[in-house]
Structure formats: C-alpha cells, structure tokens
C-alpha cells in the first residue's frame, strides 16, 4: 500500500518544525509521507493546486492565516476539485471552535476539527485513522451548514450584496436572505462581523505553550529538549 501524501500549513515556525519531526520520525512515517510544509496560506493553496497527489491536509489556523470566506472556498470548493479524495484536519483556537465546527463539520472532506491546544496524541490519532481508512467518513448533513448556506455565507464575507448573490445564483434575493439568516442562526450569531479568525496577542502564553509542546515532542521522538526557542 502506498504512503498517503500529507501537506502541512502552520504559521508558527517551531510548531511546524516539531510536527514535521513527529510525522517523519514516528511510526506514522510508515504510512504517511510529508510532501510539503509551509508557513503561509497563499503558498499552501498554490502547493495544493500544483501537487499531483494530496491525501491529507493539516491546517493549523493561527492569527489571520485565512479569513472565513477564503477558508470556505478552499475547503468547500477548490480542494475537492483539485484532490477529490483528500481529507482535511483543521486545528484552531478554542474561541473559533464553534464557528469552525458549524461551517465545516458537514463536509465530506473534513475528517476532524480539533483545538490547537489539544494533546499531540489527538492529532496523531486522526492522522493514523486517515492513513488506515479505505474510504471517507459518512457525515451527518445536519451537523453544520448546508451547501447553500455555506455558499451564501462565503459570498457575503467576500463582499457581495444579497442582490448580487441572487443574480449570480439565479434565485430570489429573499431566498438568499433566508440562507443568510439560517446560517447565522446555526452559528449562534446575529451578524457577520464576528466571522473572522482574528489575531490574538498572547505572546507570554504562547511561549509557555511552545515549551510544553517541545517537551512533548522530545519525549515522542526521543530527542533532547532544546534550550533556546522563539515563538514564530
């Protein structure tokens, strides 16, 4: 059985380096091959469009890596076109978990949505499950937004008006308004303004988290813990 090809995107340099080492030097390396690793969202999208085979995509969302509109377009539209059988592992801040789960949990190509503060064992478990899976999980369509709710939400966040969306989709603007209200109700929000993955200024806490991460990685791959580090 061939190794499944994995693409990793994470804006934090040390988290990314640690995960690369964990993927390449753990037992996961027998079934998964890391073919690309990048810091920024734009190069990641370019790689996903250019690579001939991608089976697993790990996106660790920090700061303004993606806004919700671009993330909806990438995961819901572009990625299924480029790599129809690929599976996505999303990791984000606890504050964004509800939005991420509501927006993406119903998509067939999203395997898991996990807080970035979760133990490394949780990420490894998801990757091992994907590596061993012969077919995609069956999703519950009631778990999140419908296809039209996601589409309308993405277009609204992209700056289109209700009338523009209605014209583009050849439906009545009241129908577009219904999808907007329905999507916001499912997300537990009254307006579009909170639907952006904002920057978080928490450098001291991030340093502590990173040192703990390095210690876990050192144990996992049996390497000495580095004495010096920076927060990417």
PDB file of C-alpha atoms in Angstrom:
ATOM      1  CA  UNK A   1       0.000   0.000   0.000  1.00  0.00           C
ATOM      2  CA  UNK A   2       1.396   3.404  -0.979  1.00  0.00           C
ATOM      3  CA  UNK A   3       2.059   6.066   1.609  1.00  0.00           C
ATOM      4  CA  UNK A   4      -0.542   8.796   1.829  1.00  0.00           C
ATOM      5  CA  UNK A   5       0.733  12.252   0.878  1.00  0.00           C
ATOM      6  CA  UNK A   6       0.379  14.965   3.527  1.00  0.00           C
ATOM      7  CA  UNK A   7       0.553  18.761   3.251  1.00  0.00           C
ATOM      8  CA  UNK A   8       1.016  20.796   6.452  1.00  0.00           C
ATOM      9  CA  UNK A   9       0.337  24.503   6.910  1.00  0.00           C
ATOM     10  CA  UNK A  10       1.157  26.223  10.195  1.00  0.00           C
ATOM     11  CA  UNK A  11       2.271  29.817  10.690  1.00  0.00           C
ATOM     12  CA  UNK A  12       4.210  29.099  13.899  1.00  0.00           C
ATOM     13  CA  UNK A  13       7.739  28.055  12.887  1.00  0.00           C
ATOM     14  CA  UNK A  14       8.509  25.896  15.906  1.00  0.00           C
ATOM     15  CA  UNK A  15       5.138  24.144  15.947  1.00  0.00           C
ATOM     16  CA  UNK A  16       5.587  23.349  12.278  1.00  0.00           C
ATOM     17  CA  UNK A  17       9.161  22.095  12.736  1.00  0.00           C
ATOM     18  CA  UNK A  18       8.108  19.940  15.665  1.00  0.00           C
ATOM     19  CA  UNK A  19       5.189  18.412  13.776  1.00  0.00           C
ATOM     20  CA  UNK A  20       7.430  17.731  10.774  1.00  0.00           C
ATOM     21  CA  UNK A  21       9.806  15.814  13.029  1.00  0.00           C
ATOM     22  CA  UNK A  22       6.957  13.940  14.655  1.00  0.00           C
ATOM     23  CA  UNK A  23       5.448  12.898  11.314  1.00  0.00           C
ATOM     24  CA  UNK A  24       8.790  11.937   9.776  1.00  0.00           C
ATOM     25  CA  UNK A  25      10.282  10.138  12.764  1.00  0.00           C
ATOM     26  CA  UNK A  26       7.322   8.407  14.417  1.00  0.00           C
ATOM     27  CA  UNK A  27       5.603   5.172  13.400  1.00  0.00           C
ATOM     28  CA  UNK A  28       3.300   7.329  11.287  1.00  0.00           C
ATOM     29  CA  UNK A  29       6.113   7.632   8.720  1.00  0.00           C
ATOM     30  CA  UNK A  30       5.435   4.043   7.648  1.00  0.00           C
ATOM     31  CA  UNK A  31       2.074   5.058   6.160  1.00  0.00           C
ATOM     32  CA  UNK A  32       2.261   8.835   5.668  1.00  0.00           C
ATOM     33  CA  UNK A  33       4.725  10.927   3.663  1.00  0.00           C
ATOM     34  CA  UNK A  34       5.062  14.669   4.336  1.00  0.00           C
ATOM     35  CA  UNK A  35       5.361  16.108   0.816  1.00  0.00           C
ATOM     36  CA  UNK A  36       5.046  19.819   1.616  1.00  0.00           C
ATOM     37  CA  UNK A  37       5.147  22.070   4.655  1.00  0.00           C
ATOM     38  CA  UNK A  38       4.554  25.804   4.586  1.00  0.00           C
ATOM     39  CA  UNK A  39       4.029  28.721   6.904  1.00  0.00           C
ATOM     40  CA  UNK A  40       1.629  30.884   4.913  1.00  0.00           C
ATOM     41  CA  UNK A  41      -1.815  30.274   3.469  1.00  0.00           C
ATOM     42  CA  UNK A  42      -1.117  31.535  -0.068  1.00  0.00           C
ATOM     43  CA  UNK A  43       1.848  29.189  -0.767  1.00  0.00           C
ATOM     44  CA  UNK A  44      -0.186  26.356   0.755  1.00  0.00           C
ATOM     45  CA  UNK A  45      -3.026  26.935  -1.705  1.00  0.00           C
ATOM     46  CA  UNK A  46      -0.527  27.087  -4.587  1.00  0.00           C
ATOM     47  CA  UNK A  47       1.025  23.800  -3.496  1.00  0.00           C
ATOM     48  CA  UNK A  48      -2.367  22.133  -3.215  1.00  0.00           C
ATOM     49  CA  UNK A  49      -3.204  23.265  -6.739  1.00  0.00           C
ATOM     50  CA  UNK A  50       0.121  22.096  -8.195  1.00  0.00           C
ATOM     51  CA  UNK A  51       0.854  18.808  -6.420  1.00  0.00           C
ATOM     52  CA  UNK A  52      -0.349  15.753  -8.372  1.00  0.00           C
ATOM     53  CA  UNK A  53      -1.497  13.804  -5.292  1.00  0.00           C
ATOM     54  CA  UNK A  54      -2.559  15.030  -1.863  1.00  0.00           C
ATOM     55  CA  UNK A  55      -4.356  12.702   0.551  1.00  0.00           C
ATOM     56  CA  UNK A  56      -4.180  14.625   3.832  1.00  0.00           C
ATOM     57  CA  UNK A  57      -4.185  18.365   4.508  1.00  0.00           C
ATOM     58  CA  UNK A  58      -3.426  19.634   8.016  1.00  0.00           C
ATOM     59  CA  UNK A  59      -4.314  23.309   8.539  1.00  0.00           C
ATOM     60  CA  UNK A  60      -3.364  24.817  11.898  1.00  0.00           C
ATOM     61  CA  UNK A  61      -5.195  28.136  11.975  1.00  0.00           C
ATOM     62  CA  UNK A  62      -3.478  30.960  13.822  1.00  0.00           C
ATOM     63  CA  UNK A  63      -3.807  34.731  13.620  1.00  0.00           C
ATOM     64  CA  UNK A  64      -5.162  35.743  10.196  1.00  0.00           C
ATOM     65  CA  UNK A  65      -3.899  32.716   8.250  1.00  0.00           C
ATOM     66  CA  UNK A  66      -7.265  32.593   6.495  1.00  0.00           C
ATOM     67  CA  UNK A  67     -10.422  34.605   6.719  1.00  0.00           C
ATOM     68  CA  UNK A  68     -13.587  32.550   6.826  1.00  0.00           C
ATOM     69  CA  UNK A  69     -14.565  33.362   3.232  1.00  0.00           C
ATOM     70  CA  UNK A  70     -11.277  32.090   1.800  1.00  0.00           C
ATOM     71  CA  UNK A  71     -11.357  29.036   4.065  1.00  0.00           C
ATOM     72  CA  UNK A  72     -14.876  28.157   2.920  1.00  0.00           C
ATOM     73  CA  UNK A  73     -13.791  28.487  -0.698  1.00  0.00           C
ATOM     74  CA  UNK A  74     -10.594  26.475  -0.254  1.00  0.00           C
ATOM     75  CA  UNK A  75     -12.071  23.552   1.699  1.00  0.00           C
ATOM     76  CA  UNK A  76     -15.569  23.522   0.257  1.00  0.00           C
ATOM     77  CA  UNK A  77     -14.818  24.200  -3.411  1.00  0.00           C
ATOM     78  CA  UNK A  78     -11.196  24.252  -4.534  1.00  0.00           C
ATOM     79  CA  UNK A  79      -9.755  21.309  -2.630  1.00  0.00           C
ATOM     80  CA  UNK A  80     -12.479  18.840  -3.704  1.00  0.00           C
ATOM     81  CA  UNK A  81     -11.799  19.897  -7.303  1.00  0.00           C
ATOM     82  CA  UNK A  82      -8.011  19.515  -7.054  1.00  0.00           C
ATOM     83  CA  UNK A  83      -7.937  16.387  -4.850  1.00  0.00           C
ATOM     84  CA  UNK A  84     -11.375  14.747  -4.600  1.00  0.00           C
ATOM     85  CA  UNK A  85     -10.294  12.032  -2.149  1.00  0.00           C
ATOM     86  CA  UNK A  86      -8.235  14.239   0.175  1.00  0.00           C
ATOM     87  CA  UNK A  87      -9.125  14.639   3.847  1.00  0.00           C
ATOM     88  CA  UNK A  88      -8.655  17.788   5.942  1.00  0.00           C
ATOM     89  CA  UNK A  89      -7.660  18.061   9.591  1.00  0.00           C
ATOM     90  CA  UNK A  90      -8.495  21.527  10.936  1.00  0.00           C
ATOM     91  CA  UNK A  91      -6.945  22.835  14.143  1.00  0.00           C
ATOM     92  CA  UNK A  92      -7.806  26.256  15.573  1.00  0.00           C
ATOM     93  CA  UNK A  93      -8.116  28.367  18.689  1.00  0.00           C
ATOM     94  CA  UNK A  94     -10.725  27.362  21.237  1.00  0.00           C
ATOM     95  CA  UNK A  95     -12.539  30.654  20.604  1.00  0.00           C
ATOM     96  CA  UNK A  96     -13.138  29.695  16.955  1.00  0.00           C
ATOM     97  CA  UNK A  97     -14.150  26.062  17.509  1.00  0.00           C
ATOM     98  CA  UNK A  98     -17.909  26.655  17.368  1.00  0.00           C
ATOM     99  CA  UNK A  99     -17.688  28.554  14.074  1.00  0.00           C
ATOM    100  CA  UNK A 100     -15.316  26.020  12.509  1.00  0.00           C
ATOM    101  CA  UNK A 101     -17.460  23.050  13.531  1.00  0.00           C
ATOM    102  CA  UNK A 102     -20.692  24.637  12.315  1.00  0.00           C
ATOM    103  CA  UNK A 103     -19.176  25.684   8.984  1.00  0.00           C
ATOM    104  CA  UNK A 104     -17.156  22.580   8.151  1.00  0.00           C
ATOM    105  CA  UNK A 105     -18.337  19.534  10.114  1.00  0.00           C
ATOM    106  CA  UNK A 106     -20.845  18.543   7.426  1.00  0.00           C
ATOM    107  CA  UNK A 107     -18.287  18.475   4.608  1.00  0.00           C
ATOM    108  CA  UNK A 108     -17.243  15.032   3.398  1.00  0.00           C
ATOM    109  CA  UNK A 109     -13.595  16.052   3.023  1.00  0.00           C
ATOM    110  CA  UNK A 110     -13.196  17.331   6.615  1.00  0.00           C
ATOM    111  CA  UNK A 111     -12.040  14.465   8.820  1.00  0.00           C
ATOM    112  CA  UNK A 112     -11.727  16.308  12.129  1.00  0.00           C
ATOM    113  CA  UNK A 113     -11.842  19.747  13.737  1.00  0.00           C
ATOM    114  CA  UNK A 114      -9.670  20.000  16.833  1.00  0.00           C
ATOM    115  CA  UNK A 115      -8.436  22.740  19.145  1.00  0.00           C
ATOM    116  CA  UNK A 116      -4.775  23.578  18.562  1.00  0.00           C
ATOM    117  CA  UNK A 117      -4.250  23.182  22.323  1.00  0.00           C
ATOM    118  CA  UNK A 118      -5.298  19.514  22.171  1.00  0.00           C
ATOM    119  CA  UNK A 119      -2.672  16.859  23.017  1.00  0.00           C
ATOM    120  CA  UNK A 120      -0.406  15.762  20.184  1.00  0.00           C
ATOM    121  CA  UNK A 121      -1.770  12.263  20.637  1.00  0.00           C
ATOM    122  CA  UNK A 122      -5.143  13.514  19.332  1.00  0.00           C
ATOM    123  CA  UNK A 123      -3.580  14.782  16.096  1.00  0.00           C
ATOM    124  CA  UNK A 124      -1.590  11.587  15.637  1.00  0.00           C
ATOM    125  CA  UNK A 125      -4.745   9.531  16.181  1.00  0.00           C
ATOM    126  CA  UNK A 126      -6.579  11.431  13.449  1.00  0.00           C
ATOM    127  CA  UNK A 127      -3.660  11.053  11.034  1.00  0.00           C
ATOM    128  CA  UNK A 128      -3.396   7.331  11.752  1.00  0.00           C
ATOM    129  CA  UNK A 129      -7.145   6.930  11.169  1.00  0.00           C
ATOM    130  CA  UNK A 130      -6.920   8.677   7.792  1.00  0.00           C
ATOM    131  CA  UNK A 131      -3.845   6.665   6.824  1.00  0.00           C
ATOM    132  CA  UNK A 132      -5.689   3.417   7.568  1.00  0.00           C
ATOM    133  CA  UNK A 133      -9.049   4.431   6.063  1.00  0.00           C
ATOM    134  CA  UNK A 134     -10.096   2.984   2.724  1.00  0.00           C
ATOM    135  CA  UNK A 135     -12.943   5.431   2.241  1.00  0.00           C
ATOM    136  CA  UNK A 136     -14.158   8.735   3.643  1.00  0.00           C
ATOM    137  CA  UNK A 137     -16.281   9.064   6.741  1.00  0.00           C
ATOM    138  CA  UNK A 138     -20.029   9.371   6.316  1.00  0.00           C
ATOM    139  CA  UNK A 139     -21.021  12.842   7.505  1.00  0.00           C
ATOM    140  CA  UNK A 140     -24.275  13.861   9.131  1.00  0.00           C
ATOM    141  CA  UNK A 141     -25.699  16.649   6.913  1.00  0.00           C
ATOM    142  CA  UNK A 142     -27.492  18.087   9.935  1.00  0.00           C
ATOM    143  CA  UNK A 143     -24.213  18.688  11.763  1.00  0.00           C
ATOM    144  CA  UNK A 144     -23.457  22.045  10.155  1.00  0.00           C
ATOM    145  CA  UNK A 145     -24.336  24.487   7.413  1.00  0.00           C
ATOM    146  CA  UNK A 146     -25.972  23.320   4.208  1.00  0.00           C
ATOM    147  CA  UNK A 147     -24.255  23.725   0.839  1.00  0.00           C
ATOM    148  CA  UNK A 148     -26.247  26.872   0.005  1.00  0.00           C
ATOM    149  CA  UNK A 149     -25.786  28.348   3.486  1.00  0.00           C
ATOM    150  CA  UNK A 150     -22.004  27.968   3.140  1.00  0.00           C
ATOM    151  CA  UNK A 151     -22.040  29.388  -0.383  1.00  0.00           C
ATOM    152  CA  UNK A 152     -24.116  32.433   0.555  1.00  0.00           C
ATOM    153  CA  UNK A 153     -22.032  32.997   3.671  1.00  0.00           C
ATOM    154  CA  UNK A 154     -18.796  32.849   1.675  1.00  0.00           C
ATOM    155  CA  UNK A 155     -20.089  35.300  -0.925  1.00  0.00           C
ATOM    156  CA  UNK A 156     -21.342  37.722   1.731  1.00  0.00           C
ATOM    157  CA  UNK A 157     -17.997  37.590   3.514  1.00  0.00           C
ATOM    158  CA  UNK A 158     -16.346  38.165   0.126  1.00  0.00           C
ATOM    159  CA  UNK A 159     -18.184  41.482  -0.198  1.00  0.00           C
ATOM    160  CA  UNK A 160     -21.140  40.575  -2.451  1.00  0.00           C
ATOM    161  CA  UNK A 161     -24.582  42.013  -1.742  1.00  0.00           C
ATOM    162  CA  UNK A 162     -27.776  39.978  -1.441  1.00  0.00           C
ATOM    163  CA  UNK A 163     -28.865  41.147  -4.890  1.00  0.00           C
ATOM    164  CA  UNK A 164     -25.501  40.260  -6.444  1.00  0.00           C
ATOM    165  CA  UNK A 165     -25.620  36.773  -4.930  1.00  0.00           C
ATOM    166  CA  UNK A 166     -29.214  36.318  -6.063  1.00  0.00           C
ATOM    167  CA  UNK A 167     -28.276  37.312  -9.610  1.00  0.00           C
ATOM    168  CA  UNK A 168     -25.243  35.025  -9.660  1.00  0.00           C
ATOM    169  CA  UNK A 169     -27.196  32.031  -8.358  1.00  0.00           C
ATOM    170  CA  UNK A 170     -30.357  32.857 -10.335  1.00  0.00           C
ATOM    171  CA  UNK A 171     -32.551  32.781  -7.224  1.00  0.00           C
ATOM    172  CA  UNK A 172     -34.713  35.391  -5.480  1.00  0.00           C
ATOM    173  CA  UNK A 173     -32.925  37.769  -3.117  1.00  0.00           C
ATOM    174  CA  UNK A 174     -35.378  36.760  -0.364  1.00  0.00           C
ATOM    175  CA  UNK A 175     -34.100  33.200  -0.724  1.00  0.00           C
ATOM    176  CA  UNK A 176     -30.544  34.467  -0.297  1.00  0.00           C
ATOM    177  CA  UNK A 177     -31.672  36.395   2.783  1.00  0.00           C
ATOM    178  CA  UNK A 178     -33.219  33.206   4.168  1.00  0.00           C
ATOM    179  CA  UNK A 179     -29.949  31.298   3.719  1.00  0.00           C
ATOM    180  CA  UNK A 180     -28.070  34.122   5.432  1.00  0.00           C
ATOM    181  CA  UNK A 181     -30.424  34.160   8.438  1.00  0.00           C
ATOM    182  CA  UNK A 182     -30.398  30.372   8.653  1.00  0.00           C
ATOM    183  CA  UNK A 183     -26.587  30.216   8.555  1.00  0.00           C
ATOM    184  CA  UNK A 184     -26.183  32.889  11.230  1.00  0.00           C
ATOM    185  CA  UNK A 185     -28.799  31.200  13.423  1.00  0.00           C
ATOM    186  CA  UNK A 186     -26.906  27.894  13.235  1.00  0.00           C
ATOM    187  CA  UNK A 187     -23.704  29.737  14.144  1.00  0.00           C
ATOM    188  CA  UNK A 188     -25.446  31.420  17.072  1.00  0.00           C
ATOM    189  CA  UNK A 189     -24.714  34.887  15.736  1.00  0.00           C
ATOM    190  CA  UNK A 190     -26.763  37.940  14.839  1.00  0.00           C
ATOM    191  CA  UNK A 191     -24.368  39.475  12.294  1.00  0.00           C
ATOM    192  CA  UNK A 192     -21.442  38.617  10.018  1.00  0.00           C
ATOM    193  CA  UNK A 193     -18.912  40.762  11.902  1.00  0.00           C
ATOM    194  CA  UNK A 194     -17.583  38.043  14.294  1.00  0.00           C
ATOM    195  CA  UNK A 195     -16.926  35.618  11.423  1.00  0.00           C
ATOM    196  CA  UNK A 196     -13.263  36.400  11.037  1.00  0.00           C
ATOM    197  CA  UNK A 197     -10.373  34.431  12.577  1.00  0.00           C
ATOM    198  CA  UNK A 198      -8.804  37.350  14.422  1.00  0.00           C
ATOM    199  CA  UNK A 199      -5.276  37.925  15.645  1.00  0.00           C
ATOM    200  CA  UNK A 200      -4.586  37.058  19.274  1.00  0.00           C
ATOM    201  CA  UNK A 201      -1.882  38.901  21.162  1.00  0.00           C
ATOM    202  CA  UNK A 202      -0.802  36.365  23.766  1.00  0.00           C
ATOM    203  CA  UNK A 203       2.973  36.071  23.413  1.00  0.00           C
ATOM    204  CA  UNK A 204       3.741  35.055  27.042  1.00  0.00           C
ATOM    205  CA  UNK A 205       1.125  32.317  26.995  1.00  0.00           C
ATOM    206  CA  UNK A 206       2.319  31.148  23.580  1.00  0.00           C
ATOM    207  CA  UNK A 207       5.890  30.816  24.909  1.00  0.00           C
ATOM    208  CA  UNK A 208       4.693  28.590  27.720  1.00  0.00           C
ATOM    209  CA  UNK A 209       2.591  26.520  25.324  1.00  0.00           C
ATOM    210  CA  UNK A 210       5.511  26.164  22.907  1.00  0.00           C
ATOM    211  CA  UNK A 211       7.916  24.994  25.612  1.00  0.00           C
ATOM    212  CA  UNK A 212       5.366  22.402  26.696  1.00  0.00           C
ATOM    213  CA  UNK A 213       4.937  21.326  23.080  1.00  0.00           C
ATOM    214  CA  UNK A 214       8.679  20.885  22.633  1.00  0.00           C
ATOM    215  CA  UNK A 215       8.864  18.764  25.764  1.00  0.00           C
ATOM    216  CA  UNK A 216       6.081  16.511  24.448  1.00  0.00           C
ATOM    217  CA  UNK A 217       7.797  16.266  21.080  1.00  0.00           C
ATOM    218  CA  UNK A 218      11.120  15.458  22.683  1.00  0.00           C
ATOM    219  CA  UNK A 219       9.523  12.567  24.551  1.00  0.00           C
ATOM    220  CA  UNK A 220       7.646  11.399  21.454  1.00  0.00           C
ATOM    221  CA  UNK A 221      10.671  11.271  19.170  1.00  0.00           C
ATOM    222  CA  UNK A 222      13.268  10.725  21.905  1.00  0.00           C
ATOM    223  CA  UNK A 223      15.299  13.849  21.256  1.00  0.00           C
ATOM    224  CA  UNK A 224      16.686  16.295  23.839  1.00  0.00           C
ATOM    225  CA  UNK A 225      14.525  19.318  24.591  1.00  0.00           C
ATOM    226  CA  UNK A 226      16.043  22.490  23.018  1.00  0.00           C
ATOM    227  CA  UNK A 227      17.275  25.062  25.498  1.00  0.00           C
ATOM    228  CA  UNK A 228      16.521  28.072  23.319  1.00  0.00           C
ATOM    229  CA  UNK A 229      13.426  28.763  21.310  1.00  0.00           C
ATOM    230  CA  UNK A 230      11.445  31.574  19.739  1.00  0.00           C
ATOM    231  CA  UNK A 231       7.770  31.999  19.058  1.00  0.00           C
ATOM    232  CA  UNK A 232       7.059  32.052  15.334  1.00  0.00           C
TER     233      UNK A 232
END
